[in-house]
XYZ file of C-alpha atoms in Angstrom:
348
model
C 0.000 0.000 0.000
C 1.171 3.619 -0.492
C 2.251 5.004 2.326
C -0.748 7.536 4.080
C -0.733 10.875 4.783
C -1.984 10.771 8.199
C -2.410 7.394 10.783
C -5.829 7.869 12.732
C -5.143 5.768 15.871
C -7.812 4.130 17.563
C -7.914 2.097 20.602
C -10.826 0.063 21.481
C -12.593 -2.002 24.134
C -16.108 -3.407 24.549
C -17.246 -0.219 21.909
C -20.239 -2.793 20.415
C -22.955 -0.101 20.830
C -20.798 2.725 19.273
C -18.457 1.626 16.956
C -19.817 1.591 13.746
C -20.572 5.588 13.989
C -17.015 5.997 14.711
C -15.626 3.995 12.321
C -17.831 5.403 9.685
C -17.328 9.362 11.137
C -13.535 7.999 9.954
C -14.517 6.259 6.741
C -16.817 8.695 5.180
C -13.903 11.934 5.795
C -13.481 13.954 2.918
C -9.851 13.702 3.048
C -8.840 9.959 1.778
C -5.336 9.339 2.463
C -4.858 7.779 5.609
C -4.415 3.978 7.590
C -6.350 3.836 10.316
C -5.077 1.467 13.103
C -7.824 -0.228 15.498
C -6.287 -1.897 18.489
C -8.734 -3.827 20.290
C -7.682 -4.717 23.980
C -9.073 -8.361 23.803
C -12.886 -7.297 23.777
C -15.508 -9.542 25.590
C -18.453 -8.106 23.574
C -18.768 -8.168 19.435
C -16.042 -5.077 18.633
C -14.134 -7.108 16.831
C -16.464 -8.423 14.570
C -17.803 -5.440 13.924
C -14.855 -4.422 13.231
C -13.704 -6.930 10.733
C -17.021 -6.638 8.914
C -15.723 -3.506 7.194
C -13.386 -4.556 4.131
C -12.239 -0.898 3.722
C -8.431 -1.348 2.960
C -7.717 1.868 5.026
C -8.228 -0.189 8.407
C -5.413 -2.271 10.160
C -6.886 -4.132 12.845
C -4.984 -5.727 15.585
C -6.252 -7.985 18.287
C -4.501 -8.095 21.466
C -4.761 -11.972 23.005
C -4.941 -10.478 26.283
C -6.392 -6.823 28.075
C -3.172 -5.039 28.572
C -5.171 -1.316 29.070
C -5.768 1.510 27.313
C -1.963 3.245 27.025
C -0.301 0.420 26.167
C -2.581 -0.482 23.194
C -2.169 3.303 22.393
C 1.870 2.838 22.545
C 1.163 -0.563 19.938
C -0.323 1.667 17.554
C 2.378 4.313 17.419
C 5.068 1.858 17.145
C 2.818 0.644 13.835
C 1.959 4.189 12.455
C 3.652 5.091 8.808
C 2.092 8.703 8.330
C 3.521 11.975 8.632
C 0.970 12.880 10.715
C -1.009 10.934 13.830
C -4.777 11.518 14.865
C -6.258 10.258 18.048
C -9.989 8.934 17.531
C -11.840 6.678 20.444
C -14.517 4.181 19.294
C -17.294 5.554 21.195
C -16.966 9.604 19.675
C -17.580 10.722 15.818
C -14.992 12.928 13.835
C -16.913 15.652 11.574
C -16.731 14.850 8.139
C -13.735 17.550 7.566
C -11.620 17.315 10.562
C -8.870 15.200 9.158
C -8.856 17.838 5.967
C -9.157 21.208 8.231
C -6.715 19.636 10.577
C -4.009 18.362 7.779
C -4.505 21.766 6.405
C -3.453 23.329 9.166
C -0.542 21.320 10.240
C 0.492 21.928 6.826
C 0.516 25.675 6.395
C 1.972 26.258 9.692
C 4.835 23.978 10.341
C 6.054 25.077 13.566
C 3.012 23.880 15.163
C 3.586 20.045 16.835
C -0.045 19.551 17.808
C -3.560 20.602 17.079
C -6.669 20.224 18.665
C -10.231 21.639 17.935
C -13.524 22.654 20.006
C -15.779 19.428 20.535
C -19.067 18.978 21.410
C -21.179 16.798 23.807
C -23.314 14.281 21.874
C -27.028 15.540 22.850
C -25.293 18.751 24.476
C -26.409 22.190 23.107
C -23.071 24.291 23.186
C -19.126 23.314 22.189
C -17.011 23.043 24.900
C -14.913 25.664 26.036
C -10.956 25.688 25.526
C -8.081 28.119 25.805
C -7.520 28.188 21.489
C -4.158 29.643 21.236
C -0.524 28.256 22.388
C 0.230 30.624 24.957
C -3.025 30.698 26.616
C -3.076 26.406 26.429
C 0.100 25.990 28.128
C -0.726 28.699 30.859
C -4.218 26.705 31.461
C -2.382 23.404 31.614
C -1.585 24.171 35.035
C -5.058 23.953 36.286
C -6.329 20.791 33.664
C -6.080 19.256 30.678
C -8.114 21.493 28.096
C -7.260 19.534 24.896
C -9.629 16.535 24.432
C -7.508 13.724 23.401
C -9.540 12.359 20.290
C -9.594 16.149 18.738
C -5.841 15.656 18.559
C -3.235 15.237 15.253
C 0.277 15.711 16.372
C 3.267 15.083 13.766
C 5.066 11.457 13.709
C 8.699 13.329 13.243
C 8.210 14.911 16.750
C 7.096 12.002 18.981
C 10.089 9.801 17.408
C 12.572 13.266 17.731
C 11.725 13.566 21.485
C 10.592 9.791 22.060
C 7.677 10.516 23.111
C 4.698 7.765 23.991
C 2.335 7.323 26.463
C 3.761 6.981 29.986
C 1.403 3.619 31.453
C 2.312 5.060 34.727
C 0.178 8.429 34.289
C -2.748 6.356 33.961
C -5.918 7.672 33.613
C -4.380 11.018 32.527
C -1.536 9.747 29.640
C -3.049 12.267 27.605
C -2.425 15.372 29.875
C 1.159 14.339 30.420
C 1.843 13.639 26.916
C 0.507 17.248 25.657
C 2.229 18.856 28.557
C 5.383 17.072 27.219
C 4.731 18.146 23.811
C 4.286 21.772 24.670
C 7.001 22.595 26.307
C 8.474 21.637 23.464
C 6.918 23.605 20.599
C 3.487 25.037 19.730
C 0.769 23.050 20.437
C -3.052 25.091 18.999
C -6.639 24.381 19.031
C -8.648 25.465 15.965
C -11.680 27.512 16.614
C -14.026 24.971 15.216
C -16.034 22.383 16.520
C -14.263 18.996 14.408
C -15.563 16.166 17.187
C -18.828 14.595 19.123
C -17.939 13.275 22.096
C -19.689 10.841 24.074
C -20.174 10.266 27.817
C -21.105 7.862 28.936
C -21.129 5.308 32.595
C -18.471 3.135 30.987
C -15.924 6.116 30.330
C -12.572 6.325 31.839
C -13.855 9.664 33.771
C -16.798 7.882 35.239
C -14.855 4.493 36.246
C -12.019 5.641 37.600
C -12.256 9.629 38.571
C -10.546 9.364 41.692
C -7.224 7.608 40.438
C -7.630 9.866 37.726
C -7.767 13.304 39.857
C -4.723 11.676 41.588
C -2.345 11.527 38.065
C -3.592 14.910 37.632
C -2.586 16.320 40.599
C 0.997 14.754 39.640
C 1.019 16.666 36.505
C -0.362 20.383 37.884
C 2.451 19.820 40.140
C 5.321 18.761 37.566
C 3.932 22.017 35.502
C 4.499 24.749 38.604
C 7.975 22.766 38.927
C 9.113 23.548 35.323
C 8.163 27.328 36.235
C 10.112 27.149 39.970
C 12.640 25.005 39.133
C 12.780 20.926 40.600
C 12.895 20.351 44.211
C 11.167 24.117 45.376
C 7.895 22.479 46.023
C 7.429 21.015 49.955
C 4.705 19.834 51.616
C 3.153 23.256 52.545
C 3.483 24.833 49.210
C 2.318 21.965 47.136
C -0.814 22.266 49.224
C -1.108 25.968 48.415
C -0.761 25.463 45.190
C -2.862 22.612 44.878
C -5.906 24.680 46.648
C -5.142 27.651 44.474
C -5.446 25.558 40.827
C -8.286 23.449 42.367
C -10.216 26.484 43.854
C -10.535 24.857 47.233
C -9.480 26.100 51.187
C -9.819 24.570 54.479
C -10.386 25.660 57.410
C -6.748 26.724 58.042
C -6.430 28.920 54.492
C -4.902 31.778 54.528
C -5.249 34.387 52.067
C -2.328 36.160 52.768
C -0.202 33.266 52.250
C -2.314 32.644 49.004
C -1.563 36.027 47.782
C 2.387 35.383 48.768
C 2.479 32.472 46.819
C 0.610 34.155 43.504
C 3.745 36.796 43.656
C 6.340 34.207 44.118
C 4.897 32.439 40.836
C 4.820 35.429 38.875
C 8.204 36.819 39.981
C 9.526 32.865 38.866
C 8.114 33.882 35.599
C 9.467 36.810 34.706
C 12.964 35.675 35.841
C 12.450 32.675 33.799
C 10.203 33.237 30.885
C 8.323 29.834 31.054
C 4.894 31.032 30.282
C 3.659 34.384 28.308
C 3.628 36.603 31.344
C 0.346 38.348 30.775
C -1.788 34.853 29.724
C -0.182 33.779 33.565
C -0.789 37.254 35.470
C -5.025 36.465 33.800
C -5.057 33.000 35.082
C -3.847 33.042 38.417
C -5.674 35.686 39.733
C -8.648 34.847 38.241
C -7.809 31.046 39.745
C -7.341 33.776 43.214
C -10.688 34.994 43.209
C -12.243 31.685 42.520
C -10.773 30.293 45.721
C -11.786 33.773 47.853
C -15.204 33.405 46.315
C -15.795 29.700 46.837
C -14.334 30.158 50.629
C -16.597 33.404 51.449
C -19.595 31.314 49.886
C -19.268 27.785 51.430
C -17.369 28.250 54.568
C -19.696 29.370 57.804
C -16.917 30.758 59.921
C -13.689 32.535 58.442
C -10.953 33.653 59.695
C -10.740 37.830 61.057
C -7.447 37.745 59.992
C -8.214 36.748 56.020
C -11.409 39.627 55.669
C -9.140 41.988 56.849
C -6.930 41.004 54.615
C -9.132 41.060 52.026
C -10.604 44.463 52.917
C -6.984 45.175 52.837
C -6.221 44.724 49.600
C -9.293 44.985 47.822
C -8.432 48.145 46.224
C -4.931 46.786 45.222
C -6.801 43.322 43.982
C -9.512 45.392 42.666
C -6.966 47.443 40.360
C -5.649 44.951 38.631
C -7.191 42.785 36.203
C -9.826 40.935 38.116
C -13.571 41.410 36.085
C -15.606 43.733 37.950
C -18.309 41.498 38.394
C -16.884 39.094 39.982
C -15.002 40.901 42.521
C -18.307 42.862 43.833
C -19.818 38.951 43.885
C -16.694 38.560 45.840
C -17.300 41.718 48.139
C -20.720 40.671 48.769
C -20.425 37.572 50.324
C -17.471 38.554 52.386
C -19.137 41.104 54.087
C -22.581 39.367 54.184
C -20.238 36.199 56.709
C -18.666 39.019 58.013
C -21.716 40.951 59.672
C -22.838 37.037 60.661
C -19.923 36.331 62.231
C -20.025 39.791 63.894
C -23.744 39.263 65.353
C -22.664 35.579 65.944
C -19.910 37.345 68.602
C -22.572 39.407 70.634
Protein backbone atom coordinates (compact mmCIF):
# COMPACT_ATOMS: atom_id res chain seq x y z
CA UNK A 1 0.00 0.00 0.00
CA UNK A 2 1.17 3.62 -0.49
CA UNK A 3 2.25 5.00 2.33
CA UNK A 4 -0.75 7.54 4.08
CA UNK A 5 -0.73 10.87 4.78
CA UNK A 6 -1.98 10.77 8.20
CA UNK A 7 -2.41 7.39 10.78
CA UNK A 8 -5.83 7.87 12.73
CA UNK A 9 -5.14 5.77 15.87
CA UNK A 10 -7.81 4.13 17.56
CA UNK A 11 -7.91 2.10 20.60
CA UNK A 12 -10.83 0.06 21.48
CA UNK A 13 -12.59 -2.00 24.13
CA UNK A 14 -16.11 -3.41 24.55
CA UNK A 15 -17.25 -0.22 21.91
CA UNK A 16 -20.24 -2.79 20.41
CA UNK A 17 -22.95 -0.10 20.83
CA UNK A 18 -20.80 2.72 19.27
CA UNK A 19 -18.46 1.63 16.96
CA UNK A 20 -19.82 1.59 13.75
CA UNK A 21 -20.57 5.59 13.99
CA UNK A 22 -17.02 6.00 14.71
CA UNK A 23 -15.63 4.00 12.32
CA UNK A 24 -17.83 5.40 9.68
CA UNK A 25 -17.33 9.36 11.14
CA UNK A 26 -13.54 8.00 9.95
CA UNK A 27 -14.52 6.26 6.74
CA UNK A 28 -16.82 8.70 5.18
CA UNK A 29 -13.90 11.93 5.80
CA UNK A 30 -13.48 13.95 2.92
CA UNK A 31 -9.85 13.70 3.05
CA UNK A 32 -8.84 9.96 1.78
CA UNK A 33 -5.34 9.34 2.46
CA UNK A 34 -4.86 7.78 5.61
CA UNK A 35 -4.42 3.98 7.59
CA UNK A 36 -6.35 3.84 10.32
CA UNK A 37 -5.08 1.47 13.10
CA UNK A 38 -7.82 -0.23 15.50
CA UNK A 39 -6.29 -1.90 18.49
CA UNK A 40 -8.73 -3.83 20.29
CA UNK A 41 -7.68 -4.72 23.98
CA UNK A 42 -9.07 -8.36 23.80
CA UNK A 43 -12.89 -7.30 23.78
CA UNK A 44 -15.51 -9.54 25.59
CA UNK A 45 -18.45 -8.11 23.57
CA UNK A 46 -18.77 -8.17 19.43
CA UNK A 47 -16.04 -5.08 18.63
CA UNK A 48 -14.13 -7.11 16.83
CA UNK A 49 -16.46 -8.42 14.57
CA UNK A 50 -17.80 -5.44 13.92
CA UNK A 51 -14.85 -4.42 13.23
CA UNK A 52 -13.70 -6.93 10.73
CA UNK A 53 -17.02 -6.64 8.91
CA UNK A 54 -15.72 -3.51 7.19
CA UNK A 55 -13.39 -4.56 4.13
CA UNK A 56 -12.24 -0.90 3.72
CA UNK A 57 -8.43 -1.35 2.96
CA UNK A 58 -7.72 1.87 5.03
CA UNK A 59 -8.23 -0.19 8.41
CA UNK A 60 -5.41 -2.27 10.16
CA UNK A 61 -6.89 -4.13 12.84
CA UNK A 62 -4.98 -5.73 15.58
CA UNK A 63 -6.25 -7.99 18.29
CA UNK A 64 -4.50 -8.09 21.47
CA UNK A 65 -4.76 -11.97 23.01
CA UNK A 66 -4.94 -10.48 26.28
CA UNK A 67 -6.39 -6.82 28.08
CA UNK A 68 -3.17 -5.04 28.57
CA UNK A 69 -5.17 -1.32 29.07
CA UNK A 70 -5.77 1.51 27.31
CA UNK A 71 -1.96 3.25 27.03
CA UNK A 72 -0.30 0.42 26.17
CA UNK A 73 -2.58 -0.48 23.19
CA UNK A 74 -2.17 3.30 22.39
CA UNK A 75 1.87 2.84 22.55
CA UNK A 76 1.16 -0.56 19.94
CA UNK A 77 -0.32 1.67 17.55
CA UNK A 78 2.38 4.31 17.42
CA UNK A 79 5.07 1.86 17.14
CA UNK A 80 2.82 0.64 13.83
CA UNK A 81 1.96 4.19 12.45
CA UNK A 82 3.65 5.09 8.81
CA UNK A 83 2.09 8.70 8.33
CA UNK A 84 3.52 11.98 8.63
CA UNK A 85 0.97 12.88 10.71
CA UNK A 86 -1.01 10.93 13.83
CA UNK A 87 -4.78 11.52 14.87
CA UNK A 88 -6.26 10.26 18.05
CA UNK A 89 -9.99 8.93 17.53
CA UNK A 90 -11.84 6.68 20.44
CA UNK A 91 -14.52 4.18 19.29
CA UNK A 92 -17.29 5.55 21.19
CA UNK A 93 -16.97 9.60 19.68
CA UNK A 94 -17.58 10.72 15.82
CA UNK A 95 -14.99 12.93 13.84
CA UNK A 96 -16.91 15.65 11.57
CA UNK A 97 -16.73 14.85 8.14
CA UNK A 98 -13.73 17.55 7.57
CA UNK A 99 -11.62 17.32 10.56
CA UNK A 100 -8.87 15.20 9.16
CA UNK A 101 -8.86 17.84 5.97
CA UNK A 102 -9.16 21.21 8.23
CA UNK A 103 -6.71 19.64 10.58
CA UNK A 104 -4.01 18.36 7.78
CA UNK A 105 -4.51 21.77 6.41
CA UNK A 106 -3.45 23.33 9.17
CA UNK A 107 -0.54 21.32 10.24
CA UNK A 108 0.49 21.93 6.83
CA UNK A 109 0.52 25.67 6.39
CA UNK A 110 1.97 26.26 9.69
CA UNK A 111 4.83 23.98 10.34
CA UNK A 112 6.05 25.08 13.57
CA UNK A 113 3.01 23.88 15.16
CA UNK A 114 3.59 20.04 16.84
CA UNK A 115 -0.04 19.55 17.81
CA UNK A 116 -3.56 20.60 17.08
CA UNK A 117 -6.67 20.22 18.67
CA UNK A 118 -10.23 21.64 17.93
CA UNK A 119 -13.52 22.65 20.01
CA UNK A 120 -15.78 19.43 20.54
CA UNK A 121 -19.07 18.98 21.41
CA UNK A 122 -21.18 16.80 23.81
CA UNK A 123 -23.31 14.28 21.87
CA UNK A 124 -27.03 15.54 22.85
CA UNK A 125 -25.29 18.75 24.48
CA UNK A 126 -26.41 22.19 23.11
CA UNK A 127 -23.07 24.29 23.19
CA UNK A 128 -19.13 23.31 22.19
CA UNK A 129 -17.01 23.04 24.90
CA UNK A 130 -14.91 25.66 26.04
CA UNK A 131 -10.96 25.69 25.53
CA UNK A 132 -8.08 28.12 25.81
CA UNK A 133 -7.52 28.19 21.49
CA UNK A 134 -4.16 29.64 21.24
CA UNK A 135 -0.52 28.26 22.39
CA UNK A 136 0.23 30.62 24.96
CA UNK A 137 -3.03 30.70 26.62
CA UNK A 138 -3.08 26.41 26.43
CA UNK A 139 0.10 25.99 28.13
CA UNK A 140 -0.73 28.70 30.86
CA UNK A 141 -4.22 26.71 31.46
CA UNK A 142 -2.38 23.40 31.61
CA UNK A 143 -1.59 24.17 35.04
CA UNK A 144 -5.06 23.95 36.29
CA UNK A 145 -6.33 20.79 33.66
CA UNK A 146 -6.08 19.26 30.68
CA UNK A 147 -8.11 21.49 28.10
CA UNK A 148 -7.26 19.53 24.90
CA UNK A 149 -9.63 16.54 24.43
CA UNK A 150 -7.51 13.72 23.40
CA UNK A 151 -9.54 12.36 20.29
CA UNK A 152 -9.59 16.15 18.74
CA UNK A 153 -5.84 15.66 18.56
CA UNK A 154 -3.24 15.24 15.25
CA UNK A 155 0.28 15.71 16.37
CA UNK A 156 3.27 15.08 13.77
CA UNK A 157 5.07 11.46 13.71
CA UNK A 158 8.70 13.33 13.24
CA UNK A 159 8.21 14.91 16.75
CA UNK A 160 7.10 12.00 18.98
CA UNK A 161 10.09 9.80 17.41
CA UNK A 162 12.57 13.27 17.73
CA UNK A 163 11.73 13.57 21.48
CA UNK A 164 10.59 9.79 22.06
CA UNK A 165 7.68 10.52 23.11
CA UNK A 166 4.70 7.77 23.99
CA UNK A 167 2.34 7.32 26.46
CA UNK A 168 3.76 6.98 29.99
CA UNK A 169 1.40 3.62 31.45
CA UNK A 170 2.31 5.06 34.73
CA UNK A 171 0.18 8.43 34.29
CA UNK A 172 -2.75 6.36 33.96
CA UNK A 173 -5.92 7.67 33.61
CA UNK A 174 -4.38 11.02 32.53
CA UNK A 175 -1.54 9.75 29.64
CA UNK A 176 -3.05 12.27 27.61
CA UNK A 177 -2.42 15.37 29.88
CA UNK A 178 1.16 14.34 30.42
CA UNK A 179 1.84 13.64 26.92
CA UNK A 180 0.51 17.25 25.66
CA UNK A 181 2.23 18.86 28.56
CA UNK A 182 5.38 17.07 27.22
CA UNK A 183 4.73 18.15 23.81
CA UNK A 184 4.29 21.77 24.67
CA UNK A 185 7.00 22.59 26.31
CA UNK A 186 8.47 21.64 23.46
CA UNK A 187 6.92 23.61 20.60
CA UNK A 188 3.49 25.04 19.73
CA UNK A 189 0.77 23.05 20.44
CA UNK A 190 -3.05 25.09 19.00
CA UNK A 191 -6.64 24.38 19.03
CA UNK A 192 -8.65 25.47 15.96
CA UNK A 193 -11.68 27.51 16.61
CA UNK A 194 -14.03 24.97 15.22
CA UNK A 195 -16.03 22.38 16.52
CA UNK A 196 -14.26 19.00 14.41
CA UNK A 197 -15.56 16.17 17.19
CA UNK A 198 -18.83 14.59 19.12
CA UNK A 199 -17.94 13.28 22.10
CA UNK A 200 -19.69 10.84 24.07
CA UNK A 201 -20.17 10.27 27.82
CA UNK A 202 -21.11 7.86 28.94
CA UNK A 203 -21.13 5.31 32.59
CA UNK A 204 -18.47 3.14 30.99
CA UNK A 205 -15.92 6.12 30.33
CA UNK A 206 -12.57 6.32 31.84
CA UNK A 207 -13.86 9.66 33.77
CA UNK A 208 -16.80 7.88 35.24
CA UNK A 209 -14.85 4.49 36.25
CA UNK A 210 -12.02 5.64 37.60
CA UNK A 211 -12.26 9.63 38.57
CA UNK A 212 -10.55 9.36 41.69
CA UNK A 213 -7.22 7.61 40.44
CA UNK A 214 -7.63 9.87 37.73
CA UNK A 215 -7.77 13.30 39.86
CA UNK A 216 -4.72 11.68 41.59
CA UNK A 217 -2.34 11.53 38.07
CA UNK A 218 -3.59 14.91 37.63
CA UNK A 219 -2.59 16.32 40.60
CA UNK A 220 1.00 14.75 39.64
CA UNK A 221 1.02 16.67 36.51
CA UNK A 222 -0.36 20.38 37.88
CA UNK A 223 2.45 19.82 40.14
CA UNK A 224 5.32 18.76 37.57
CA UNK A 225 3.93 22.02 35.50
CA UNK A 226 4.50 24.75 38.60
CA UNK A 227 7.97 22.77 38.93
CA UNK A 228 9.11 23.55 35.32
CA UNK A 229 8.16 27.33 36.24
CA UNK A 230 10.11 27.15 39.97
CA UNK A 231 12.64 25.00 39.13
CA UNK A 232 12.78 20.93 40.60
CA UNK A 233 12.90 20.35 44.21
CA UNK A 234 11.17 24.12 45.38
CA UNK A 235 7.89 22.48 46.02
CA UNK A 236 7.43 21.01 49.96
CA UNK A 237 4.71 19.83 51.62
CA UNK A 238 3.15 23.26 52.55
CA UNK A 239 3.48 24.83 49.21
CA UNK A 240 2.32 21.96 47.14
CA UNK A 241 -0.81 22.27 49.22
CA UNK A 242 -1.11 25.97 48.42
CA UNK A 243 -0.76 25.46 45.19
CA UNK A 244 -2.86 22.61 44.88
CA UNK A 245 -5.91 24.68 46.65
CA UNK A 246 -5.14 27.65 44.47
CA UNK A 247 -5.45 25.56 40.83
CA UNK A 248 -8.29 23.45 42.37
CA UNK A 249 -10.22 26.48 43.85
CA UNK A 250 -10.54 24.86 47.23
CA UNK A 251 -9.48 26.10 51.19
CA UNK A 252 -9.82 24.57 54.48
CA UNK A 253 -10.39 25.66 57.41
CA UNK A 254 -6.75 26.72 58.04
CA UNK A 255 -6.43 28.92 54.49
CA UNK A 256 -4.90 31.78 54.53
CA UNK A 257 -5.25 34.39 52.07
CA UNK A 258 -2.33 36.16 52.77
CA UNK A 259 -0.20 33.27 52.25
CA UNK A 260 -2.31 32.64 49.00
CA UNK A 261 -1.56 36.03 47.78
CA UNK A 262 2.39 35.38 48.77
CA UNK A 263 2.48 32.47 46.82
CA UNK A 264 0.61 34.15 43.50
CA UNK A 265 3.74 36.80 43.66
CA UNK A 266 6.34 34.21 44.12
CA UNK A 267 4.90 32.44 40.84
CA UNK A 268 4.82 35.43 38.88
CA UNK A 269 8.20 36.82 39.98
CA UNK A 270 9.53 32.86 38.87
CA UNK A 271 8.11 33.88 35.60
CA UNK A 272 9.47 36.81 34.71
CA UNK A 273 12.96 35.68 35.84
CA UNK A 274 12.45 32.67 33.80
CA UNK A 275 10.20 33.24 30.89
CA UNK A 276 8.32 29.83 31.05
CA UNK A 277 4.89 31.03 30.28
CA UNK A 278 3.66 34.38 28.31
CA UNK A 279 3.63 36.60 31.34
CA UNK A 280 0.35 38.35 30.77
CA UNK A 281 -1.79 34.85 29.72
CA UNK A 282 -0.18 33.78 33.57
CA UNK A 283 -0.79 37.25 35.47
CA UNK A 284 -5.03 36.47 33.80
CA UNK A 285 -5.06 33.00 35.08
CA UNK A 286 -3.85 33.04 38.42
CA UNK A 287 -5.67 35.69 39.73
CA UNK A 288 -8.65 34.85 38.24
CA UNK A 289 -7.81 31.05 39.74
CA UNK A 290 -7.34 33.78 43.21
CA UNK A 291 -10.69 34.99 43.21
CA UNK A 292 -12.24 31.69 42.52
CA UNK A 293 -10.77 30.29 45.72
CA UNK A 294 -11.79 33.77 47.85
CA UNK A 295 -15.20 33.41 46.32
CA UNK A 296 -15.80 29.70 46.84
CA UNK A 297 -14.33 30.16 50.63
CA UNK A 298 -16.60 33.40 51.45
CA UNK A 299 -19.59 31.31 49.89
CA UNK A 300 -19.27 27.78 51.43
CA UNK A 301 -17.37 28.25 54.57
CA UNK A 302 -19.70 29.37 57.80
CA UNK A 303 -16.92 30.76 59.92
CA UNK A 304 -13.69 32.54 58.44
CA UNK A 305 -10.95 33.65 59.70
CA UNK A 306 -10.74 37.83 61.06
CA UNK A 307 -7.45 37.75 59.99
CA UNK A 308 -8.21 36.75 56.02
CA UNK A 309 -11.41 39.63 55.67
CA UNK A 310 -9.14 41.99 56.85
CA UNK A 311 -6.93 41.00 54.62
CA UNK A 312 -9.13 41.06 52.03
CA UNK A 313 -10.60 44.46 52.92
CA UNK A 314 -6.98 45.18 52.84
CA UNK A 315 -6.22 44.72 49.60
CA UNK A 316 -9.29 44.98 47.82
CA UNK A 317 -8.43 48.15 46.22
CA UNK A 318 -4.93 46.79 45.22
CA UNK A 319 -6.80 43.32 43.98
CA UNK A 320 -9.51 45.39 42.67
CA UNK A 321 -6.97 47.44 40.36
CA UNK A 322 -5.65 44.95 38.63
CA UNK A 323 -7.19 42.78 36.20
CA UNK A 324 -9.83 40.94 38.12
CA UNK A 325 -13.57 41.41 36.09
CA UNK A 326 -15.61 43.73 37.95
CA UNK A 327 -18.31 41.50 38.39
CA UNK A 328 -16.88 39.09 39.98
CA UNK A 329 -15.00 40.90 42.52
CA UNK A 330 -18.31 42.86 43.83
CA UNK A 331 -19.82 38.95 43.89
CA UNK A 332 -16.69 38.56 45.84
CA UNK A 333 -17.30 41.72 48.14
CA UNK A 334 -20.72 40.67 48.77
CA UNK A 335 -20.42 37.57 50.32
CA UNK A 336 -17.47 38.55 52.39
CA UNK A 337 -19.14 41.10 54.09
CA UNK A 338 -22.58 39.37 54.18
CA UNK A 339 -20.24 36.20 56.71
CA UNK A 340 -18.67 39.02 58.01
CA UNK A 341 -21.72 40.95 59.67
CA UNK A 342 -22.84 37.04 60.66
CA UNK A 343 -19.92 36.33 62.23
CA UNK A 344 -20.02 39.79 63.89
CA UNK A 345 -23.74 39.26 65.35
CA UNK A 346 -22.66 35.58 65.94
CA UNK A 347 -19.91 37.34 68.60
CA UNK A 348 -22.57 39.41 70.63
Amino acid sequence: MPTPEVSVLMPVYNCEKFIRESLESILNQTFTNFELIVIDDASTDSTPAIVKSYKDPRIVFVQKPQNTGYTRSLNTGLQMVRGEFIARMDGDDISRSTRLEKQVAYLQSNPDVLLVGSLFSIIGGLKPRYSPLSHDSLKVYFLHHNYLQHPTAMMRRKVMDAFNLRYDPGYEPAEDYKLWTEIICRGRVEVLNEVLLDYRMHEAQTSATRSSEQEKQVDRIRLQMVSRLLGENQLDEATTKLHLQLIKNEADKNFSLRKLDAWVKILMKANAERRVFNHKELQSFLFNKQLDVIRNYYQYSSRHSFENIAYYVRNFKRLRAGIFPRNYFELAARILYRNCFRQLLAHK
